[in-house]
Coordinates of N, CA, C and O in Angstrom, one line a residue:
M1 N 125.6 81.0 -17.4 CA 126.3 81.4 -16.2 C 127.0 80.2 -15.5 O 126.3 79.2 -15.3
T2 N 128.2 80.3 -15.2 CA 129.0 79.2 -14.6 C 129.1 79.5 -13.1 O 129.2 80.6 -12.6
R3 N 129.0 78.4 -12.4 CA 129.1 78.5 -10.9 C 130.5 78.3 -10.5 O 131.2 77.5 -11.0
Q4 N 130.9 79.1 -9.5 CA 132.3 79.0 -8.9 C 132.2 77.9 -7.9 O 131.5 78.0 -6.9
T5 N 132.9 76.8 -8.1 CA 132.9 75.7 -7.1 C 134.3 75.4 -6.5 O 134.5 74.4 -5.9
N6 N 135.2 76.3 -6.7 CA 136.5 76.1 -6.2 C 136.7 76.8 -4.9 O 137.9 77.1 -4.4
Y7 N 135.7 77.2 -4.2 CA 135.7 77.8 -2.9 C 136.4 76.8 -1.9 O 136.1 75.6 -1.9
Q8 N 137.2 77.3 -1.0 CA 138.0 76.4 -0.1 C 137.5 76.5 1.3 O 138.3 76.7 2.2
G9 N 136.2 76.4 1.5 CA 135.7 76.4 2.9 C 135.9 75.0 3.5 O 136.3 74.0 2.8
L10 N 135.5 74.8 4.7 CA 135.6 73.5 5.4 C 134.3 73.2 6.0 O 133.7 74.0 6.8
A11 N 133.8 72.0 5.7 CA 132.6 71.4 6.3 C 133.0 70.3 7.2 O 133.7 69.3 6.7
I12 N 132.7 70.3 8.5 CA 133.0 69.2 9.4 C 131.7 68.5 9.8 O 130.8 69.2 10.2
I13 N 131.7 67.2 9.6 CA 130.6 66.4 10.0 C 131.0 65.6 11.2 O 131.8 64.7 11.1
M14 N 130.3 65.9 12.3 CA 130.6 65.2 13.6 C 129.8 63.9 13.6 O 128.7 63.8 13.0
R15 N 130.5 62.9 14.2 CA 129.8 61.6 14.4 C 130.2 61.1 15.8 O 131.3 61.2 16.3
G16 N 129.2 60.4 16.4 CA 129.5 59.8 17.8 C 128.2 59.7 18.6 O 127.2 60.3 18.3
L17 N 128.3 58.9 19.6 CA 127.2 58.6 20.5 C 126.8 59.9 21.3 O 127.7 60.7 21.5
P18 N 125.6 60.0 21.8 CA 125.3 61.0 22.7 C 126.2 60.9 23.9 O 126.4 59.8 24.4
G19 N 126.9 62.0 24.3 CA 127.8 62.0 25.4 C 129.2 61.7 25.1 O 130.1 61.6 25.9
S20 N 129.5 61.5 23.8 CA 130.8 61.1 23.4 C 131.8 62.2 23.4 O 133.0 62.0 23.5
G21 N 131.3 63.5 23.4 CA 132.2 64.6 23.4 C 132.2 65.4 22.1 O 133.1 66.2 21.9
K22 N 131.2 65.2 21.2 CA 131.1 65.9 20.0 C 131.1 67.4 20.1 O 131.9 68.1 19.5
S23 N 130.1 67.8 21.0 CA 130.0 69.3 21.2 C 131.2 69.9 21.8 O 131.6 71.0 21.5
Y24 N 131.8 69.1 22.8 CA 133.0 69.6 23.4 C 134.1 69.7 22.4 O 134.9 70.7 22.3
W25 N 134.3 68.7 21.5 CA 135.3 68.8 20.4 C 135.1 70.1 19.6 O 136.0 70.8 19.2
V26 N 133.8 70.3 19.2 CA 133.5 71.5 18.4 C 133.9 72.8 19.1 O 134.5 73.7 18.6
E27 N 133.5 72.9 20.4 CA 133.9 74.1 21.2 C 135.4 74.3 21.2 O 135.9 75.4 21.1
E28 N 136.2 73.2 21.5 CA 137.6 73.3 21.5 C 138.2 73.7 20.1 O 139.2 74.4 20.0
Y29 N 137.6 73.1 19.1 CA 138.1 73.4 17.7 C 137.9 74.9 17.5 O 138.8 75.6 17.0
I30 N 136.7 75.4 17.8 CA 136.5 76.9 17.6 C 137.4 77.7 18.4 O 137.9 78.7 17.9
K31 N 137.6 77.4 19.7 CA 138.6 78.1 20.5 C 140.0 78.2 19.9 O 140.7 79.1 20.1
G32 N 140.3 77.1 19.2 CA 141.7 77.0 18.6 C 141.8 77.8 17.3 O 143.0 77.9 16.8
L33 N 140.8 78.3 16.7 CA 140.8 79.1 15.5 C 141.5 80.4 15.8 O 141.4 81.0 16.8
P34 N 142.1 81.0 14.7 CA 142.7 82.3 14.9 C 141.6 83.3 15.3 O 140.5 83.2 14.9
K35 N 142.0 84.3 16.1 CA 141.0 85.3 16.6 C 140.3 86.0 15.4 O 139.2 86.5 15.6
S36 N 140.9 86.1 14.3 CA 140.3 86.7 13.1 C 139.0 86.0 12.7 O 138.2 86.6 12.0
Q37 N 138.9 84.7 13.0 CA 137.7 84.0 12.6 C 136.6 84.1 13.7 O 136.5 83.3 14.6
S38 N 135.9 85.2 13.6 CA 134.8 85.5 14.6 C 133.6 84.5 14.4 O 133.6 83.7 13.5
D39 N 132.6 84.8 15.2 CA 131.4 83.9 15.2 C 130.8 83.9 13.8 O 130.2 82.9 13.4
E40 N 130.9 85.0 13.0 CA 130.3 85.0 11.7 C 131.0 84.1 10.7 O 130.6 83.8 9.6
R41 N 132.2 83.6 11.1 CA 133.1 82.8 10.2 C 132.9 81.4 10.5 O 133.6 80.5 9.8
V42 N 132.2 81.0 11.5 CA 131.9 79.6 11.8 C 130.4 79.5 12.1 O 129.9 80.2 12.9
K43 N 129.8 78.4 11.5 CA 128.4 78.1 11.8 C 128.3 76.7 12.3 O 128.7 75.8 11.5
V44 N 127.8 76.5 13.4 CA 127.5 75.2 14.0 C 126.0 74.9 13.8 O 125.2 75.6 14.3
C45 N 125.7 73.8 13.2 CA 124.3 73.3 12.9 C 124.1 72.0 13.7 O 124.7 71.0 13.3
S46 N 123.2 72.1 14.6 CA 122.9 70.9 15.4 C 121.3 70.8 15.5 O 120.6 71.7 15.9
T47 N 120.9 69.6 15.2 CA 119.4 69.3 15.3 C 118.9 69.5 16.7 O 117.8 69.9 17.0
D48 N 119.8 69.2 17.7 CA 119.4 69.3 19.1 C 118.9 70.7 19.4 O 118.0 70.9 20.3
E49 N 119.4 71.7 18.8 CA 119.0 73.1 19.1 C 117.5 73.3 18.9 O 116.9 74.1 19.6
F50 N 116.9 72.6 18.0 CA 115.4 72.7 17.8 C 114.6 72.1 18.9 O 113.4 72.4 19.0
F51 N 115.2 71.3 19.8 CA 114.4 70.7 20.8 C 114.4 71.5 22.1 O 113.8 71.1 23.1
Y52 N 115.2 72.6 22.1 CA 115.2 73.5 23.3 C 114.0 74.4 23.3 O 113.7 75.1 22.3
Q53 N 113.2 74.4 24.4 CA 112.1 75.3 24.6 C 112.2 76.0 25.9 O 112.3 75.3 27.0
E54 N 112.3 77.3 25.9 CA 112.5 78.1 27.1 C 113.7 77.6 27.9 O 113.6 77.4 29.2
G55 N 114.8 77.2 27.3 CA 116.0 76.8 27.9 C 116.0 75.4 28.4 O 117.0 74.9 28.9
Q56 N 115.0 74.6 28.1 CA 114.9 73.2 28.5 C 114.9 72.3 27.3 O 114.2 72.6 26.3
Y57 N 115.7 71.2 27.3 CA 115.7 70.3 26.2 C 114.5 69.3 26.4 O 114.4 68.6 27.4
K58 N 113.7 69.3 25.4 CA 112.5 68.5 25.4 C 112.4 67.7 24.1 O 111.9 68.2 23.1
F59 N 113.0 66.5 24.1 CA 113.0 65.7 22.9 C 111.6 65.1 22.6 O 110.9 64.7 23.4
N60 N 111.3 65.3 21.3 CA 110.0 64.8 20.8 C 110.3 64.0 19.5 O 110.6 64.6 18.5
P61 N 110.2 62.7 19.6 CA 110.6 61.9 18.4 C 109.7 62.2 17.2 O 110.2 62.0 16.1
K62 N 108.5 62.7 17.4 CA 107.6 63.0 16.3 C 108.2 64.2 15.5 O 107.8 64.4 14.3
E63 N 109.0 65.0 16.1 CA 109.6 66.2 15.4 C 111.0 65.9 14.8 O 111.5 66.8 14.1
L64 N 111.5 64.8 15.1 CA 112.9 64.5 14.7 C 113.2 64.7 13.2 O 114.1 65.3 12.8
S65 N 112.3 64.1 12.4 CA 112.5 64.2 10.9 C 112.5 65.6 10.4 O 113.3 66.1 9.7
K66 N 111.5 66.4 10.9 CA 111.3 67.8 10.5 C 112.5 68.6 11.0 O 113.1 69.4 10.2
Y67 N 113.0 68.3 12.2 CA 114.1 69.1 12.7 C 115.4 68.8 12.0 O 116.3 69.6 11.8
H68 N 115.6 67.5 11.6 CA 116.8 67.1 10.8 C 116.8 67.9 9.5 O 117.8 68.4 9.0
Q69 N 115.6 68.0 8.9 CA 115.5 68.7 7.6 C 115.8 70.2 7.8 O 116.4 70.8 7.0
L70 N 115.3 70.8 8.9 CA 115.5 72.2 9.2 C 117.0 72.4 9.4 O 117.6 73.4 9.0
N71 N 117.7 71.5 10.0 CA 119.1 71.6 10.3 C 119.9 71.5 9.0 O 120.8 72.3 8.8
L72 N 119.5 70.6 8.1 CA 120.2 70.5 6.8 C 120.0 71.8 6.0 O 120.9 72.3 5.4
T73 N 118.8 72.3 6.1 CA 118.5 73.6 5.4 C 119.4 74.7 5.9 O 120.0 75.5 5.1
R74 N 119.6 74.8 7.2 CA 120.4 75.8 7.8 C 121.9 75.6 7.4 O 122.6 76.6 7.1
F75 N 122.3 74.4 7.3 CA 123.7 74.0 6.9 C 123.9 74.5 5.5 O 124.9 75.1 5.1
I76 N 122.9 74.2 4.6 CA 123.0 74.6 3.2 C 123.0 76.1 3.0 O 123.8 76.6 2.2
H77 N 122.2 76.8 3.8 CA 122.2 78.2 3.8 C 123.6 78.8 4.2 O 124.1 79.7 3.5
A78 N 124.2 78.2 5.2 CA 125.6 78.7 5.6 C 126.6 78.5 4.5 O 127.4 79.3 4.2
I79 N 126.6 77.3 3.8 CA 127.6 77.1 2.8 C 127.3 77.9 1.5 O 128.2 78.4 0.9
A80 N 126.0 78.1 1.3 CA 125.6 79.0 0.1 C 126.1 80.4 0.4 O 126.4 81.1 -0.6
N81 N 126.2 80.8 1.6 CA 126.7 82.2 2.0 C 128.2 82.2 2.3 O 128.7 83.2 2.8
K82 N 128.8 81.1 1.9 CA 130.3 81.0 2.0 C 130.9 81.2 3.4 O 131.9 81.8 3.6
V83 N 130.1 80.7 4.4 CA 130.7 80.8 5.8 C 131.9 79.9 5.7 O 131.8 78.7 5.3
P84 N 133.1 80.3 6.2 CA 134.3 79.6 6.0 C 134.3 78.2 6.6 O 134.8 77.2 6.0
V85 N 133.8 78.0 7.8 CA 133.7 76.8 8.5 C 132.3 76.5 8.9 O 131.7 77.3 9.7
V86 N 131.8 75.4 8.4 CA 130.4 75.0 8.8 C 130.4 73.6 9.4 O 131.1 72.7 8.8
I87 N 129.8 73.4 10.5 CA 129.9 72.2 11.3 C 128.5 71.6 11.5 O 127.6 72.3 12.0
C88 N 128.4 70.3 11.2 CA 127.1 69.6 11.5 C 127.4 68.8 12.8 O 128.2 67.8 12.7
D89 N 126.8 69.2 13.9 CA 127.0 68.5 15.2 C 125.9 67.6 15.5 O 125.0 68.0 16.4
N90 N 125.8 66.5 14.9 CA 124.7 65.5 15.1 C 125.4 64.2 15.4 O 126.6 64.0 15.2
T91 N 124.6 63.1 15.8 CA 125.2 61.8 16.0 C 125.6 61.2 14.7 O 126.7 60.5 14.7
N92 N 124.9 61.4 13.6 CA 125.2 60.8 12.3 C 125.7 59.3 12.4 O 126.8 59.0 12.1
M93 N 124.8 58.5 12.9 CA 125.0 57.1 13.1 C 125.3 56.3 11.8 O 126.1 55.4 11.9
A94 N 124.7 56.7 10.7 CA 124.9 56.0 9.5 C 125.2 57.0 8.4 O 124.8 58.2 8.5
E95 N 125.9 56.6 7.3 CA 126.3 57.5 6.3 C 125.1 58.2 5.6 O 125.2 59.3 5.3
W96 N 124.0 57.5 5.4 CA 122.8 58.1 4.8 C 122.3 59.3 5.6 O 121.7 60.2 5.0
E97 N 122.6 59.4 6.9 CA 122.2 60.5 7.7 C 122.9 61.8 7.4 O 122.4 62.9 7.7
F98 N 124.2 61.7 6.9 CA 125.0 62.9 6.7 C 125.4 63.0 5.2 O 126.0 64.0 4.9
E99 N 124.9 62.2 4.3 CA 125.4 62.3 2.9 C 124.8 63.6 2.3 O 125.5 64.2 1.4
G100 N 123.7 64.0 2.7 CA 123.1 65.3 2.2 C 124.0 66.5 2.5 O 124.2 67.4 1.7
Y101 N 124.6 66.5 3.7 CA 125.5 67.5 4.1 C 126.8 67.5 3.3 O 127.2 68.5 2.8
C102 N 127.3 66.3 3.1 CA 128.5 66.1 2.3 C 128.3 66.6 0.8 O 129.1 67.3 0.3
T103 N 127.2 66.1 0.3 CA 126.9 66.4 -1.1 C 126.8 68.0 -1.3 O 127.4 68.5 -2.3
A104 N 126.0 68.6 -0.4 CA 125.8 70.1 -0.5 C 127.2 70.8 -0.4 O 127.5 71.7 -1.1
A105 N 128.0 70.4 0.6 CA 129.2 71.0 0.9 C 130.2 70.9 -0.3 O 130.8 71.9 -0.8
K106 N 130.3 69.7 -0.9 CA 131.2 69.4 -2.0 C 130.7 70.2 -3.2 O 131.6 70.7 -4.0
A107 N 129.4 70.3 -3.4 CA 128.9 71.1 -4.6 C 129.3 72.5 -4.5 O 129.4 73.2 -5.5
E108 N 129.5 73.1 -3.3 CA 129.9 74.5 -3.1 C 131.4 74.6 -3.0 O 131.9 75.7 -2.6
G109 N 132.2 73.5 -3.2 CA 133.6 73.6 -3.2 C 134.2 73.5 -1.8 O 135.4 73.8 -1.6
Y110 N 133.5 73.0 -0.8 CA 134.0 72.8 0.5 C 134.8 71.5 0.6 O 134.4 70.5 0.0
Q111 N 135.8 71.5 1.4 CA 136.5 70.3 1.8 C 135.6 69.7 2.9 O 135.2 70.4 3.8
V112 N 135.4 68.4 2.9 CA 134.6 67.7 3.9 C 135.5 66.9 4.8 O 136.3 66.1 4.3
Q113 N 135.3 67.1 6.1 CA 136.1 66.3 7.1 C 135.0 65.6 8.0 O 134.2 66.2 8.6
I114 N 135.1 64.3 8.0 CA 134.3 63.5 8.9 C 135.0 63.3 10.2 O 136.1 62.8 10.2
Q115 N 134.5 63.8 11.3 CA 135.1 63.8 12.6 C 134.4 62.9 13.6 O 133.4 63.3 14.1
Q116 N 134.8 61.7 13.8 CA 134.2 60.8 14.8 C 134.9 61.0 16.1 O 136.1 61.1 16.2
V117 N 134.0 61.0 17.2 CA 134.5 61.2 18.5 C 134.2 59.9 19.3 O 133.0 59.5 19.4
G118 N 135.2 59.2 19.8 CA 135.0 58.0 20.6 C 134.9 56.8 19.7 O 134.7 56.8 18.5
E119 N 134.9 55.6 20.4 CA 134.7 54.3 19.7 C 133.3 53.8 20.2 O 133.3 53.2 21.3
P120 N 132.3 53.9 19.4 CA 131.0 53.5 19.8 C 130.9 52.0 20.2 O 130.1 51.6 21.0
K121 N 131.7 51.1 19.6 CA 131.6 49.7 19.9 C 132.3 49.3 21.2 O 132.1 48.2 21.7
N122 N 133.1 50.3 21.8 CA 133.8 50.0 23.0 C 132.8 50.1 24.2 O 132.2 51.2 24.4
K123 N 132.8 49.1 25.1 CA 131.8 49.1 26.2 C 132.1 50.2 27.2 O 131.2 50.8 27.8
E124 N 133.4 50.4 27.5 CA 133.7 51.5 28.4 C 133.3 52.8 27.9 O 132.8 53.7 28.7
H125 N 133.5 53.0 26.6 CA 133.0 54.3 26.0 C 131.5 54.4 26.1 O 131.0 55.5 26.4
Q126 N 130.8 53.4 25.9 CA 129.3 53.4 26.0 C 128.9 53.8 27.4 O 128.0 54.6 27.6
L127 N 129.6 53.2 28.5 CA 129.2 53.6 29.8 C 129.5 55.1 30.1 O 128.7 55.7 30.8
L128 N 130.6 55.6 29.6 CA 131.0 57.0 29.8 C 129.9 57.9 29.1 O 129.5 58.9 29.7
C129 N 129.5 57.5 27.9 CA 128.5 58.3 27.2 C 127.2 58.3 28.0 O 126.5 59.4 28.1
A130 N 126.8 57.2 28.5 CA 125.5 57.1 29.2 C 125.6 58.0 30.5 O 124.6 58.6 30.9
D131 N 126.8 58.0 31.1 CA 127.0 58.8 32.3 C 127.0 60.3 32.1 O 126.5 61.1 32.9
R132 N 127.6 60.7 31.0 CA 127.8 62.2 30.8 C 126.9 62.8 29.7 O 127.1 64.0 29.5
N133 N 126.1 62.1 29.0 CA 125.3 62.8 27.9 C 124.3 63.8 28.6 O 123.8 63.5 29.7
K134 N 124.1 64.9 27.9 CA 123.3 66.0 28.5 C 121.8 65.8 28.3 O 121.0 66.6 28.9
H135 N 121.4 64.7 27.6 CA 120.0 64.6 27.4 C 119.3 63.4 28.0 O 118.3 62.9 27.6
S136 N 120.0 62.8 29.0 CA 119.5 61.7 29.8 C 119.2 60.5 29.0 O 118.2 59.8 29.2
V137 N 120.0 60.2 28.0 CA 119.8 59.0 27.2 C 120.4 57.8 28.0 O 121.5 57.8 28.4
P138 N 119.5 56.8 28.3 CA 119.9 55.8 29.2 C 120.9 54.8 28.5 O 121.0 54.7 27.3
L139 N 121.7 54.1 29.3 CA 122.7 53.1 28.8 C 122.1 52.1 27.8 O 122.7 51.9 26.8
K140 N 120.9 51.6 28.1 CA 120.2 50.7 27.2 C 120.1 51.3 25.8 O 120.4 50.6 24.8
S141 N 119.7 52.6 25.7 CA 119.6 53.2 24.4 C 121.0 53.5 23.8 O 121.1 53.4 22.6
I142 N 121.9 53.9 24.6 CA 123.3 54.1 24.1 C 123.8 52.8 23.5 O 124.4 52.8 22.4
I143 N 123.6 51.7 24.2 CA 124.1 50.4 23.6 C 123.4 50.0 22.3 O 124.0 49.6 21.4
R144 N 122.1 50.3 22.3 CA 121.3 50.0 21.0 C 121.9 50.9 19.9 O 122.1 50.4 18.8
M145 N 122.2 52.1 20.2 CA 122.7 53.1 19.2 C 124.1 52.6 18.8 O 124.5 52.6 17.6
A146 N 124.9 52.2 19.7 CA 126.3 51.7 19.4 C 126.3 50.5 18.5 O 127.1 50.4 17.6
N147 N 125.3 49.6 18.8 CA 125.2 48.4 18.0 C 124.8 48.7 16.5 O 125.2 47.9 15.6
S148 N 124.1 49.8 16.3 CA 123.7 50.1 15.0 C 124.6 51.2 14.3 O 124.4 51.6 13.2
F149 N 125.7 51.6 15.0 CA 126.6 52.7 14.5 C 127.4 52.1 13.3 O 128.0 51.1 13.5
E150 N 127.2 52.7 12.2 CA 127.9 52.3 11.0 C 129.3 52.7 10.9 O 129.7 53.8 11.0
V151 N 130.2 51.7 10.8 CA 131.6 51.9 10.6 C 131.9 52.3 9.2 O 131.5 51.6 8.3
L152 N 132.6 53.4 9.0 CA 132.9 53.9 7.6 C 134.1 53.2 7.1 O 135.1 52.9 7.9
R153 N 134.1 52.9 5.8 CA 135.3 52.3 5.2 C 136.3 53.3 4.7 O 136.0 54.4 4.4

């Protein structure tokens, strides 16, 4: 049995610091899609969703690895079901963090788009991210994350 891998879906991999505007970019992108592309035609996969309990965001670093795996599984499920647009909305600081998403998407014939929001090394951008991120990540942590943010070639 041969697999059909010439499917032309789109997988978007978001990258950026907390508060950079990744989720806003995703919302605006979805709003800009033709009306015929309903919610079933776009799947957004974000590890953050697993940290919400009763409407409150409660980050637990002990759960991070497990939740990243669950998010990847959800992403793979969406592409296996040929959802036309599948988006990974995580920080994706280094390539190893999102290579599984890219590999899975390409194996199913998806075009992969890496979408970075903001310039992590820019000090003004770091201040903006610290001010507006939804999860109360302090500036000190934003700067640490920015310093380790891998620039892609």
